[in-house]
Short mmCIF file of C-alpha atoms and ligand atoms in Angstrom, two decimals:
data_model
loop_
_atom_site.label_atom_id
_atom_site.label_comp_id
_atom_site.label_asym_id
_atom_site.label_seq_id
_atom_site.Cartn_x
_atom_site.Cartn_y
_atom_site.Cartn_z
CA MET A 1 -66.17 47.15 158.45
CA LYS A 2 -69.66 47.92 157.21
CA ALA A 3 -70.03 50.55 154.48
CA LEU A 4 -72.61 51.83 152.02
CA VAL A 5 -70.99 51.42 148.57
CA ILE A 6 -72.31 52.88 145.33
CA GLU A 7 -71.08 50.15 143.06
CA LYS A 8 -72.15 52.05 139.90
CA PRO A 9 -74.78 54.65 139.15
CA GLY A 10 -78.24 53.45 140.50
CA GLN A 11 -76.68 50.64 142.51
CA ALA A 12 -76.01 51.08 146.24
CA VAL A 13 -75.35 48.20 148.75
CA ILE A 14 -74.36 47.72 152.37
CA LYS A 15 -71.32 45.47 152.51
CA ASP A 16 -68.24 44.52 154.29
CA VAL A 17 -65.15 46.39 153.11
CA ALA A 18 -61.48 46.63 154.28
CA TYR A 19 -60.83 48.82 157.21
CA PRO A 20 -59.11 52.08 156.13
CA LYS A 21 -55.67 51.96 157.88
CA PRO A 22 -54.29 55.46 158.30
CA GLY A 23 -51.23 56.30 156.17
CA ARG A 24 -48.59 58.96 156.79
CA GLY A 25 -50.22 62.18 157.86
CA GLU A 26 -53.66 60.52 158.17
CA VAL A 27 -56.01 59.44 160.93
CA THR A 28 -58.84 57.00 160.81
CA VAL A 29 -62.03 58.43 162.26
CA LYS A 30 -64.82 56.23 163.72
CA VAL A 31 -67.92 57.86 162.11
CA ASN A 32 -70.80 58.88 164.36
CA GLN A 33 -73.08 61.10 162.33
CA VAL A 34 -73.32 61.78 158.55
CA GLY A 35 -75.55 64.35 156.80
CA ILE A 36 -76.99 63.31 153.42
CA CYS A 37 -76.52 66.02 150.80
CA GLY A 38 -78.00 66.61 147.25
CA THR A 39 -74.52 65.78 146.00
CA ASP A 40 -74.80 62.26 147.42
CA VAL A 41 -78.03 61.74 145.41
CA HIS A 42 -76.24 63.08 142.31
CA ILE A 43 -73.31 60.57 142.87
CA TYR A 44 -75.89 57.79 143.36
CA LYS A 45 -77.56 58.73 140.01
CA GLY A 46 -74.26 59.08 138.20
CA GLU A 47 -74.61 62.85 137.84
CA PHE A 48 -71.18 63.84 139.36
CA LEU A 49 -67.57 63.32 138.55
CA SER A 50 -67.09 60.52 141.09
CA PRO A 51 -65.25 57.25 140.25
CA TYR A 52 -67.19 54.02 141.10
CA PRO A 53 -67.28 52.07 143.36
CA ILE A 54 -67.31 54.77 146.03
CA ILE A 55 -68.34 55.17 149.64
CA PRO A 56 -70.24 58.61 149.70
CA GLY A 57 -70.51 60.93 152.71
CA HIS A 58 -68.80 64.27 153.16
CA GLU A 59 -70.72 65.93 156.01
CA PHE A 60 -69.66 64.09 159.22
CA SER A 61 -68.39 63.98 162.72
CA GLY A 62 -66.90 61.17 164.75
CA VAL A 63 -64.04 60.10 167.03
CA ILE A 64 -60.33 59.63 166.26
CA HIS A 65 -59.78 55.86 166.22
CA GLU A 66 -56.22 55.34 164.94
CA ILE A 67 -53.40 57.76 164.10
CA GLY A 68 -50.87 57.30 161.23
CA GLU A 69 -47.21 58.37 161.22
CA ASP A 70 -46.20 62.07 161.32
CA VAL A 71 -49.44 63.30 162.81
CA PRO A 72 -48.87 65.86 165.51
CA GLU A 73 -51.04 66.87 168.42
CA TYR A 74 -53.99 64.44 168.14
CA VAL A 75 -54.84 61.52 170.38
CA THR A 76 -57.32 58.67 169.93
CA GLY A 77 -60.78 59.29 171.46
CA GLU A 78 -60.97 62.95 170.48
CA ARG A 79 -64.24 64.07 168.99
CA VAL A 80 -63.74 65.76 165.53
CA ALA A 81 -65.52 67.07 162.52
CA VAL A 82 -63.70 66.83 159.16
CA ASP A 83 -63.35 69.28 156.32
CA PRO A 84 -63.93 67.03 153.30
CA SER A 85 -61.92 69.28 150.91
CA LEU A 86 -58.85 67.75 149.30
CA PHE A 87 -57.19 70.72 147.69
CA CYS A 88 -53.60 69.94 146.32
CA GLY A 89 -52.17 73.16 147.79
CA LYS A 90 -49.65 73.42 144.93
CA CYS A 91 -51.52 74.54 141.83
CA SER A 92 -51.91 78.08 140.71
CA TYR A 93 -55.55 78.21 142.04
CA CYS A 94 -54.59 76.75 145.36
CA LEU A 95 -51.77 79.30 145.62
CA THR A 96 -54.11 82.16 145.03
CA ASN A 97 -56.78 81.33 147.59
CA ARG A 98 -59.08 79.50 145.16
CA GLY A 99 -58.72 76.01 146.40
CA ASN A 100 -62.35 75.25 145.44
CA HIS A 101 -61.16 75.46 141.77
CA CYS A 102 -57.92 73.32 142.45
CA GLU A 103 -56.72 71.75 139.27
CA ASN A 104 -56.48 68.41 141.15
CA TRP A 105 -59.69 68.94 143.11
CA GLY A 106 -61.03 66.16 145.26
CA ALA A 107 -63.14 65.62 148.27
CA LEU A 108 -63.90 62.88 150.83
CA GLY A 109 -67.07 61.11 149.75
CA ASN A 110 -66.86 62.70 146.22
CA THR A 111 -63.54 61.51 144.61
CA VAL A 112 -62.30 59.19 147.38
CA ASP A 113 -64.20 57.09 149.95
CA GLY A 114 -66.16 59.11 152.44
CA SER A 115 -68.03 58.66 155.74
CA MET A 116 -71.07 56.43 155.02
CA ALA A 117 -69.13 53.66 156.76
CA GLU A 118 -68.00 52.69 160.19
CA TYR A 119 -64.59 54.25 159.56
CA VAL A 120 -62.95 56.71 157.18
CA LYS A 121 -59.36 57.82 156.88
CA VAL A 122 -58.64 61.49 156.50
CA PRO A 123 -55.64 63.88 156.33
CA TYR A 124 -55.02 65.27 159.82
CA GLU A 125 -54.94 68.85 158.53
CA ASN A 126 -58.72 68.44 157.80
CA LEU A 127 -59.67 67.69 161.43
CA VAL A 128 -61.44 70.19 163.71
CA ARG A 129 -61.82 69.25 167.41
CA ILE A 130 -65.44 69.67 168.53
CA PRO A 131 -66.24 70.70 172.12
CA ASP A 132 -68.30 68.66 174.52
CA ASP A 133 -71.34 70.81 174.14
CA MET A 134 -71.42 70.51 170.29
CA SER A 135 -73.48 67.37 169.33
CA ASP A 136 -72.49 64.85 166.65
CA ALA A 137 -75.44 66.21 164.64
CA GLU A 138 -74.09 69.82 164.86
CA GLY A 139 -70.51 68.51 163.95
CA ALA A 140 -71.97 67.02 160.84
CA PHE A 141 -73.56 70.33 159.95
CA ILE A 142 -70.29 72.27 159.73
CA GLU A 143 -69.69 71.30 156.10
CA PRO A 144 -73.08 72.60 154.73
CA LEU A 145 -72.66 75.78 156.86
CA ALA A 146 -69.12 76.24 155.32
CA CYS A 147 -70.89 76.47 151.99
CA VAL A 148 -73.03 79.24 153.39
CA VAL A 149 -70.01 81.05 154.81
CA TYR A 150 -68.31 80.95 151.42
CA ALA A 151 -71.57 82.38 149.86
CA MET A 152 -71.43 85.18 152.42
CA HIS A 153 -67.81 85.92 151.46
CA ARG A 154 -68.94 86.11 147.82
CA LEU A 155 -71.87 88.40 148.58
CA LYS A 156 -70.09 90.99 150.80
CA LEU A 157 -73.44 92.08 152.24
CA LYS A 158 -73.50 95.73 153.50
CA VAL A 159 -75.19 96.40 156.81
CA GLY A 160 -78.76 97.42 156.14
CA ASP A 161 -79.03 95.74 152.63
CA GLN A 162 -82.55 94.62 151.64
CA VAL A 163 -82.52 91.00 150.68
CA LEU A 164 -84.86 88.58 148.86
CA LEU A 165 -84.19 84.83 149.20
CA PHE A 166 -85.86 82.09 147.11
CA GLY A 167 -85.90 78.69 148.85
CA ALA A 168 -86.30 77.89 152.51
CA GLY A 169 -84.89 74.35 152.62
CA ALA A 170 -82.07 73.30 154.92
CA MET A 171 -79.56 75.56 153.04
CA GLY A 172 -82.10 78.45 152.79
CA GLN A 173 -82.67 78.33 156.53
CA GLN A 174 -78.94 78.61 157.27
CA LEU A 175 -78.68 81.52 154.72
CA ILE A 176 -81.54 83.30 156.55
CA GLN A 177 -79.68 83.05 159.85
CA ALA A 178 -76.42 84.17 158.19
CA LEU A 179 -77.94 87.08 156.29
CA LYS A 180 -79.67 88.29 159.44
CA THR A 181 -76.45 87.91 161.48
CA ALA A 182 -74.52 89.71 158.83
CA GLY A 183 -76.88 92.76 158.99
CA ALA A 184 -79.68 92.45 156.41
CA SER A 185 -82.55 94.85 157.14
CA GLN A 186 -85.54 93.66 155.19
CA LEU A 187 -85.19 89.90 154.59
CA VAL A 188 -87.94 88.55 152.40
CA VAL A 189 -88.21 84.73 151.84
CA VAL A 190 -90.23 82.87 149.18
CA ASP A 191 -90.94 79.16 149.28
CA LEU A 192 -93.71 76.73 148.35
CA SER A 193 -94.07 75.40 151.78
CA VAL A 194 -95.98 77.23 154.46
CA GLU A 195 -94.18 75.17 157.19
CA LYS A 196 -90.73 76.12 155.83
CA LEU A 197 -91.85 79.82 155.72
CA ALA A 198 -92.99 79.58 159.36
CA MET A 199 -89.48 78.42 160.27
CA ALA A 200 -88.00 81.22 158.14
CA ASN A 201 -90.02 83.77 160.27
CA GLU A 202 -88.43 82.22 163.39
CA TRP A 203 -84.90 82.56 162.08
CA GLY A 204 -85.33 86.27 161.14
CA ALA A 205 -87.16 86.64 157.86
CA SER A 206 -88.98 90.00 157.96
CA HIS A 207 -91.54 88.97 155.40
CA THR A 208 -92.48 85.56 153.87
CA PHE A 209 -94.46 84.82 150.77
CA THR A 210 -95.65 81.58 149.15
CA SER A 211 -94.44 81.22 145.52
CA ASP A 212 -97.82 82.19 144.08
CA LYS A 213 -97.60 85.71 145.74
CA LEU A 214 -94.73 87.14 143.65
CA ASP A 215 -96.90 90.19 142.76
CA GLU A 216 -96.90 91.08 146.45
CA VAL A 217 -93.14 90.81 146.60
CA ARG A 218 -92.97 93.31 143.68
CA GLU A 219 -95.30 95.66 145.48
CA LEU A 220 -93.11 95.55 148.57
CA GLN A 221 -89.98 96.61 146.53
CA PRO A 222 -91.09 98.00 143.13
CA ARG A 223 -87.53 98.85 142.17
CA GLY A 224 -86.06 95.68 143.39
CA PHE A 225 -83.81 94.48 146.24
CA ASP A 226 -80.09 95.16 147.03
CA ILE A 227 -79.42 91.39 147.09
CA VAL A 228 -81.36 88.50 145.62
CA VAL A 229 -80.32 84.87 146.35
CA ASP A 230 -81.60 81.70 144.79
CA ALA A 231 -81.37 78.60 146.97
CA THR A 232 -83.83 76.48 144.91
CA GLY A 233 -81.65 75.58 141.84
CA ILE A 234 -84.86 75.59 139.79
CA PRO A 235 -84.30 77.35 136.38
CA GLU A 236 -87.83 78.65 136.20
CA VAL A 237 -87.47 80.21 139.68
CA ILE A 238 -84.13 81.63 138.91
CA GLU A 239 -85.36 83.39 135.70
CA GLN A 240 -88.01 85.14 137.97
CA ALA A 241 -85.66 85.77 140.80
CA ILE A 242 -83.11 87.76 138.89
CA THR A 243 -85.75 90.25 137.79
CA PHE A 244 -86.19 91.34 141.41
CA THR A 245 -82.59 92.67 141.54
CA GLY A 246 -82.59 96.34 142.05
CA PRO A 247 -80.25 99.09 140.83
CA VAL A 248 -76.57 98.24 141.64
CA GLY A 249 -77.95 95.04 143.18
CA LYS A 250 -76.28 91.62 143.39
CA TYR A 251 -77.83 88.32 142.39
CA LEU A 252 -76.22 85.19 143.92
CA GLN A 253 -76.80 81.71 142.47
CA PHE A 254 -76.52 79.40 145.52
CA GLY A 255 -78.84 76.59 144.47
CA VAL A 256 -77.40 73.90 142.12
CA THR A 257 -79.23 73.54 138.79
CA PRO A 258 -78.83 70.68 136.38
CA SER A 259 -75.69 71.30 134.47
CA ASP A 260 -77.43 71.56 131.07
CA ALA A 261 -80.06 74.13 132.32
CA PHE A 262 -80.40 77.59 130.71
CA ILE A 263 -82.41 80.72 131.64
CA LYS A 264 -83.41 83.85 129.79
CA LEU A 265 -81.74 87.05 130.92
CA ASN A 266 -82.40 90.61 129.75
CA PRO A 267 -78.92 92.01 129.06
CA PHE A 268 -80.45 95.48 128.96
CA ASP A 269 -81.37 95.17 132.63
CA LEU A 270 -77.95 93.85 133.46
CA TYR A 271 -76.37 96.92 131.77
CA HIS A 272 -78.97 99.52 132.82
CA LYS A 273 -79.36 98.43 136.44
CA ASP A 274 -75.60 97.97 137.15
CA TRP A 275 -76.15 94.38 138.28
CA THR A 276 -73.48 92.03 139.63
CA LEU A 277 -74.17 88.27 139.04
CA LEU A 278 -72.32 85.94 141.46
CA GLY A 279 -71.92 82.25 141.79
CA THR A 280 -70.66 80.37 144.84
CA MET A 281 -68.92 76.96 144.50
CA ALA A 282 -68.97 74.81 147.69
CA ILE A 283 -66.32 75.55 150.29
CA ASN A 284 -63.20 77.58 150.09
CA HIS A 285 -61.24 77.56 153.35
CA THR A 286 -64.48 78.36 155.17
CA PHE A 287 -64.83 75.20 157.40
CA ILE A 288 -63.20 76.81 160.44
CA PRO A 289 -65.34 79.96 160.38
CA ALA A 290 -68.45 77.70 160.03
CA PHE A 291 -67.27 75.70 162.99
CA ASN A 292 -66.90 78.91 165.00
CA TRP A 293 -70.31 80.07 163.98
CA ILE A 294 -71.90 76.95 165.35
CA LYS A 295 -69.62 76.88 168.48
CA GLU A 296 -70.62 80.37 169.42
CA LYS A 297 -74.31 79.55 168.79
CA ARG A 298 -74.71 82.39 166.21
CA ILE A 299 -76.30 79.86 163.80
CA ASP A 300 -78.57 77.10 165.12
CA VAL A 301 -78.57 74.02 162.95
CA LYS A 302 -80.02 71.55 165.34
CA PRO A 303 -83.70 72.17 164.39
CA LEU A 304 -82.76 71.66 160.76
CA VAL A 305 -82.24 67.93 161.18
CA SER A 306 -85.72 66.58 160.18
CA LYS A 307 -84.82 62.89 160.58
CA THR A 308 -82.03 60.57 161.57
CA ILE A 309 -81.88 57.22 159.81
CA SER A 310 -79.73 54.05 159.76
CA LEU A 311 -77.04 53.22 157.11
CA GLU A 312 -79.39 50.52 155.89
CA ASP A 313 -82.34 52.89 155.45
CA THR A 314 -80.04 55.33 153.48
CA ILE A 315 -80.22 53.17 150.37
CA SER A 316 -83.97 53.60 149.96
CA PHE A 317 -83.56 57.27 150.82
CA LEU A 318 -81.06 57.66 147.91
CA GLU A 319 -83.26 55.74 145.60
CA GLY A 320 -86.18 58.14 146.46
CA PRO A 321 -88.83 59.34 146.31
CA ARG A 322 -88.04 61.78 149.15
CA ASP A 323 -90.53 63.84 151.19
CA PRO A 324 -90.05 67.45 149.89
CA ASN A 325 -90.96 68.86 153.38
CA LEU A 326 -87.78 67.24 154.89
CA LEU A 327 -84.90 69.59 155.74
CA LYS A 328 -81.62 67.78 156.57
CA VAL A 329 -81.62 64.04 156.96
CA GLN A 330 -78.63 62.60 158.83
CA ILE A 331 -77.43 58.99 159.30
CA LYS A 332 -76.47 57.62 162.76
CA ILE A 333 -73.67 55.06 162.15
ZN1 LIG B 401 -72.89 68.51 150.75
ZN1 LIG B 402 -54.64 72.77 143.78
#
């Protein structure tokens, strides 16, 4: 079968590889649609904990092609999306609902071969059947939305909270919809791009500002916001963003920074303003609620797909440079 293989950091090729025959408790999925994630670019550049060679791809939907032994319920031809999480289920973190910190953590497309290929084998427990009115593109969007759902679990937003969000990319646009749905009152969004801010307005931002207008954001809430979220992952932005956190406010780091980045933080503010600083690491048993959110059309991800490309074109996309105005790019296999 055809697959995109990252042979080593900086070297991706399209090549013929062995068909992944499903083992016990596994099914092989014929892949239809795959989202490209920042993590895939990190794997391509050698900035992640992946072994090489590896087939990337962890945001995907497809059709069940072959079923291994000891797989109940499923039949070939069913349309599915797949939770890429490979939590061991046995370690102390898994046993205390912290699977995203599993001592034996793995994920399809990150530590084992993923979906940038014609076929991928997956544990049947990770499958979710997708209904006829859910497109392949939406099915491939459940995984990124599952990261947003986990962020919302971490945030515990209270109805009526006033929220400031930095970053209106594909993840930011989902966060806007999630924050609005969860009951934010004022929802202020900051980004460099006027086009992305226009979309933020459509999804429920109450106010939008370009990044050079932070003075106006300060005027709007001189004492700060109940919740501040960074979805840029840019250290200079984060340093600014935290200072907008109000009394007894929460700051959430959603965007992924380089692992060696540092910021300045005033510990007096942290003490004096009763702040809570939060992180949110990927997915933690949040794939099914994300699926339900899309199924019930509470969150619309379809307009977030800026472009659909071929597996062949994915190589130059990974190499870059990439258009910063693109939201999500998906691959049609
Ligand atoms: Zn991802
Ligand atoms: Zn574990």
